[in-house]
Amino acid sequence: MNADVIGMLAKRRTIRRYTDERVPEETIAALLEAAFYAPSYLNRRPAHFLVVEDKEVQQRLGAILSVRPYVQQASAVIVLLADPELSPVWPADLAAAAENILIAASALGLGAAWVGNPFGAAWEMREAEIRELLGIPDHIRTLGLITVGHPADHPEPHTKASSWDSLRVHYGSFAGFRPEWANLNAGKPPQ
Ligand SMILES: Cc1cc2nc3c(=O)[nH]c(=O)nc-3n(C[C@H](O)[C@H](O)[C@H](O)COP(=O)(O)O)c2cc1C
């Protein structure tokens, strides 16, 4: 096991405040490269990514998603899009790509936040507004967006104690558990 990779995943936190420093174009391209390395159902690769670097458009996106002010503050926004004709499980495909972007952003010292509640109330209405704002064809769906910027907040990394949940780890059957794994959170003994 490469402990560096696990440590890097622990450091990834949602960042909702950014400095004014611009994220360079090549760094945004690197995040998209990471996204394209994500797995997808039958390798159908239904994802599209729409990059927005325009404060006025970002402000309108934040308003549509009822998320302010950090959508506007971000240096860039990556709208997560998919062609559902290519994959019946496009939300899963897009989620894998989104996580790659978040991990890559964190590893590059950037802050990022995944924004969107695609199964929530009024999502289709919000989607329609986003389509109209960004000239997206009617058949293309969105899962939301990722804001990217230089972090103005530096939250603590996740720890095993705060994250590992023995009650959510089953072994062999749903009722089974592995004693060696029960105390990995060192603070939350199994109940
Ligand atoms: C599908 C999904 C949708 C999310 N939507 C939002 C959102 O609309 N606004 C927001 O501020 N954070 C959003 N988040 C970020 C979560 O709030 C965040 O991941 C969670 O609080 C855990 O914090 P962490 O990312 O720092 O570990 C979303 C995360 C996921 C996976």
Short mmCIF file of C-alpha atoms and ligand atoms in Angstrom, two decimals:
data_model
loop_
_atom_site.label_atom_id
_atom_site.label_comp_id
_atom_site.label_asym_id
_atom_site.label_seq_id
_atom_site.Cartn_x
_atom_site.Cartn_y
_atom_site.Cartn_z
CA MET A 1 0.00 0.00 0.00
CA ASN A 2 1.30 3.43 -0.87
CA ALA A 3 0.71 5.49 2.28
CA ASP A 4 1.29 8.71 0.31
CA VAL A 5 -1.79 8.08 -1.79
CA ILE A 6 -3.96 7.46 1.27
CA GLY A 7 -2.51 10.55 2.97
CA MET A 8 -3.28 12.60 -0.13
CA LEU A 9 -6.89 11.40 -0.08
CA ALA A 10 -7.13 12.37 3.61
CA LYS A 11 -5.96 15.89 2.75
CA ARG A 12 -8.70 16.47 0.19
CA ARG A 13 -11.27 18.77 1.74
CA THR A 14 -14.06 20.85 0.27
CA ILE A 15 -12.81 24.45 -0.04
CA ARG A 16 -15.42 27.19 -0.31
CA ARG A 17 -13.22 30.31 -0.03
CA TYR A 18 -10.59 31.32 -2.56
CA THR A 19 -7.94 34.00 -3.01
CA ASP A 20 -7.97 36.26 -6.08
CA GLU A 21 -5.00 34.44 -7.62
CA ARG A 22 -5.88 32.93 -10.98
CA VAL A 23 -5.41 29.22 -11.61
CA PRO A 24 -3.35 28.95 -14.81
CA GLU A 25 -4.87 27.45 -17.93
CA GLU A 26 -2.43 24.53 -17.94
CA THR A 27 -3.46 23.60 -14.40
CA ILE A 28 -7.13 23.53 -15.40
CA ALA A 29 -6.09 21.34 -18.34
CA ALA A 30 -4.30 19.02 -15.87
CA LEU A 31 -7.51 18.69 -13.84
CA LEU A 32 -9.42 17.77 -16.99
CA GLU A 33 -6.72 15.25 -17.87
CA ALA A 34 -7.29 13.66 -14.45
CA ALA A 35 -11.02 13.58 -15.17
CA PHE A 36 -10.51 11.77 -18.46
CA TYR A 37 -8.53 9.05 -16.66
CA ALA A 38 -11.62 8.09 -14.64
CA PRO A 39 -13.33 4.77 -15.22
CA SER A 40 -16.70 4.67 -16.99
CA TYR A 41 -19.40 2.06 -17.63
CA LEU A 42 -18.26 -0.17 -20.52
CA ASN A 43 -15.70 2.54 -21.22
CA ARG A 44 -18.52 4.57 -22.78
CA ARG A 45 -16.91 7.85 -21.62
CA PRO A 46 -20.09 9.96 -21.62
CA ALA A 47 -18.57 12.96 -19.82
CA HIS A 48 -18.15 16.47 -21.17
CA PHE A 49 -16.53 19.28 -19.17
CA LEU A 50 -17.40 22.92 -19.65
CA VAL A 51 -14.93 25.39 -18.17
CA VAL A 52 -16.19 28.84 -17.15
CA GLU A 53 -13.81 31.67 -16.26
CA ASP A 54 -16.18 34.62 -16.33
CA LYS A 55 -17.29 36.20 -13.05
CA GLU A 56 -20.66 37.31 -14.39
CA VAL A 57 -21.51 33.85 -15.71
CA GLN A 58 -20.18 32.32 -12.48
CA GLN A 59 -22.41 34.64 -10.48
CA ARG A 60 -25.41 33.46 -12.48
CA LEU A 61 -24.43 29.82 -12.03
CA GLY A 62 -24.20 30.39 -8.27
CA ALA A 63 -27.63 31.97 -8.29
CA ILE A 64 -29.17 29.09 -10.27
CA LEU A 65 -27.68 26.60 -7.80
CA SER A 66 -28.47 28.79 -4.77
CA VAL A 67 -24.79 28.69 -3.81
CA ARG A 68 -23.06 31.99 -3.13
CA PRO A 69 -20.56 33.56 -3.12
CA TYR A 70 -17.90 31.00 -3.81
CA VAL A 71 -19.06 29.96 -7.28
CA GLN A 72 -18.36 33.55 -8.30
CA GLN A 73 -15.14 33.82 -6.25
CA ALA A 74 -13.59 30.72 -7.79
CA SER A 75 -10.92 31.18 -10.42
CA ALA A 76 -12.70 28.67 -12.62
CA VAL A 77 -15.76 26.49 -12.64
CA ILE A 78 -15.90 23.10 -14.32
CA VAL A 79 -19.47 22.14 -15.21
CA LEU A 80 -19.92 18.37 -15.15
CA LEU A 81 -21.86 17.24 -18.22
CA ALA A 82 -22.74 13.89 -19.74
CA ASP A 83 -24.40 12.47 -22.80
CA PRO A 84 -26.94 9.97 -21.36
CA GLU A 85 -27.28 8.29 -24.77
CA LEU A 86 -23.76 6.97 -24.28
CA SER A 87 -24.23 5.57 -20.79
CA PRO A 88 -27.34 4.62 -18.78
CA VAL A 89 -25.33 5.21 -15.60
CA TRP A 90 -23.93 8.59 -16.54
CA PRO A 91 -24.25 9.99 -12.97
CA ALA A 92 -21.90 7.26 -11.75
CA ASP A 93 -19.53 7.90 -14.65
CA LEU A 94 -19.52 11.62 -13.94
CA ALA A 95 -19.07 11.09 -10.21
CA ALA A 96 -15.90 9.10 -10.87
CA ALA A 97 -14.59 11.91 -13.07
CA ALA A 98 -15.57 14.52 -10.49
CA GLU A 99 -13.67 12.74 -7.73
CA ASN A 100 -10.57 12.57 -9.93
CA ILE A 101 -10.78 16.35 -10.40
CA LEU A 102 -11.13 16.93 -6.65
CA ILE A 103 -8.19 14.69 -5.83
CA ALA A 104 -5.99 16.22 -8.52
CA ALA A 105 -6.89 19.74 -7.39
CA SER A 106 -6.00 18.92 -3.80
CA ALA A 107 -2.73 17.26 -4.83
CA LEU A 108 -1.81 20.39 -6.82
CA GLY A 109 -2.42 22.59 -3.75
CA LEU A 110 -5.69 24.01 -5.05
CA GLY A 111 -9.07 24.25 -3.39
CA ALA A 112 -12.18 22.78 -4.96
CA ALA A 113 -15.82 22.17 -4.14
CA TRP A 114 -18.34 19.86 -5.77
CA VAL A 115 -21.65 21.70 -6.06
CA GLY A 116 -24.98 20.25 -7.03
CA ASN A 117 -27.83 18.11 -5.83
CA PRO A 118 -28.97 16.40 -9.03
CA PHE A 119 -31.65 14.27 -7.40
CA GLY A 120 -33.05 17.12 -5.33
CA ALA A 121 -36.18 19.17 -5.87
CA ALA A 122 -36.22 21.44 -8.92
CA TRP A 123 -33.03 19.99 -10.35
CA GLU A 124 -34.51 19.69 -13.86
CA MET A 125 -35.47 23.34 -13.74
CA ARG A 126 -31.97 24.32 -12.62
CA GLU A 127 -30.51 22.10 -15.34
CA ALA A 128 -32.64 23.87 -17.96
CA GLU A 129 -31.40 27.26 -16.73
CA ILE A 130 -27.78 26.08 -16.86
CA ARG A 131 -28.33 24.75 -20.39
CA GLU A 132 -29.74 28.05 -21.52
CA LEU A 133 -26.97 30.07 -19.84
CA LEU A 134 -24.16 28.01 -21.37
CA GLY A 135 -25.64 26.95 -24.70
CA ILE A 136 -25.77 23.28 -23.78
CA PRO A 137 -27.84 20.99 -26.06
CA ASP A 138 -31.14 19.71 -24.64
CA HIS A 139 -30.10 16.05 -24.44
CA ILE A 140 -26.98 16.74 -22.38
CA ARG A 141 -27.41 16.32 -18.62
CA THR A 142 -25.48 17.89 -15.76
CA LEU A 143 -24.55 16.60 -12.34
CA GLY A 144 -23.48 20.05 -11.15
CA LEU A 145 -20.12 21.74 -11.13
CA ILE A 146 -16.77 21.95 -9.43
CA THR A 147 -15.36 25.28 -8.29
CA VAL A 148 -11.57 25.63 -8.41
CA GLY A 149 -9.29 28.26 -6.92
CA HIS A 150 -6.35 28.95 -4.69
CA PRO A 151 -7.53 28.10 -1.17
CA ALA A 152 -8.25 30.84 1.35
CA ASP A 153 -9.21 28.18 3.90
CA HIS A 154 -7.01 25.33 5.05
CA PRO A 155 -9.16 22.84 6.93
CA GLU A 156 -7.54 19.95 8.75
CA PRO A 157 -7.10 16.75 6.77
CA HIS A 158 -9.46 13.90 7.50
CA THR A 159 -8.14 11.38 10.02
CA LYS A 160 -8.80 7.73 10.49
CA ALA A 161 -10.28 8.54 13.90
CA SER A 162 -12.84 10.91 12.42
CA SER A 163 -13.60 8.96 9.25
CA TRP A 164 -13.23 5.19 9.64
CA ASP A 165 -16.54 3.76 10.76
CA SER A 166 -16.38 0.17 11.94
CA LEU A 167 -20.17 -0.08 11.86
CA ARG A 168 -20.06 0.46 8.11
CA VAL A 169 -17.46 -2.24 7.47
CA HIS A 170 -18.90 -5.71 7.03
CA TYR A 171 -16.88 -8.84 6.46
CA GLY A 172 -18.11 -11.96 4.70
CA SER A 173 -21.77 -11.19 5.41
CA PHE A 174 -23.63 -8.10 6.51
CA ALA A 175 -23.59 -9.34 10.12
CA GLY A 176 -19.91 -10.28 9.99
CA PHE A 177 -17.02 -8.11 11.08
CA ARG A 178 -13.30 -8.45 11.26
CA PRO A 179 -11.95 -7.78 14.77
CA GLU A 180 -8.61 -6.57 13.41
CA TRP A 181 -10.44 -3.80 11.56
CA ALA A 182 -12.79 -2.83 14.36
CA ASN A 183 -10.48 -0.43 16.15
CA LEU A 184 -8.79 1.22 13.22
CA ASN A 185 -10.55 4.45 14.11
CA ALA A 186 -8.89 4.32 17.57
CA GLY A 187 -11.53 6.31 19.37
CA LYS A 188 -14.79 4.96 18.07
CA PRO A 189 -15.01 1.39 19.37
CA PRO A 190 -17.62 -0.81 17.69
CA GLN A 191 -21.00 -0.78 19.45
C1 LIG B 1 -22.71 14.86 -4.84
C2 LIG B 1 -22.16 15.97 -3.98
C3 LIG B 1 -22.79 17.18 -3.98
C4 LIG B 1 -22.30 18.23 -3.21
N1 LIG B 1 -22.93 19.43 -3.26
C5 LIG B 1 -22.44 20.46 -2.55
C6 LIG B 1 -23.07 21.74 -2.65
O1 LIG B 1 -24.04 21.92 -3.38
N2 LIG B 1 -22.54 22.75 -1.92
C7 LIG B 1 -21.44 22.57 -1.12
O2 LIG B 1 -21.00 23.53 -0.50
N3 LIG B 1 -20.83 21.36 -1.00
C8 LIG B 1 -21.30 20.32 -1.71
N4 LIG B 1 -20.68 19.09 -1.63
C9 LIG B 1 -19.50 18.92 -0.76
C10 LIG B 1 -19.88 18.24 0.56
O3 LIG B 1 -20.63 19.12 1.36
C11 LIG B 1 -18.58 17.80 1.28
O4 LIG B 1 -17.91 16.86 0.46
C12 LIG B 1 -18.85 17.18 2.64
O5 LIG B 1 -19.36 18.14 3.53
C13 LIG B 1 -17.59 16.55 3.28
O6 LIG B 1 -16.57 17.50 3.42
P1 LIG B 1 -15.14 17.27 2.71
O7 LIG B 1 -15.35 17.31 1.21
O8 LIG B 1 -14.28 18.40 3.18
O9 LIG B 1 -14.61 15.93 3.11
C14 LIG B 1 -21.15 18.04 -2.39
C15 LIG B 1 -20.52 16.79 -2.40
C16 LIG B 1 -21.00 15.77 -3.19
C17 LIG B 1 -20.28 14.44 -3.22
#
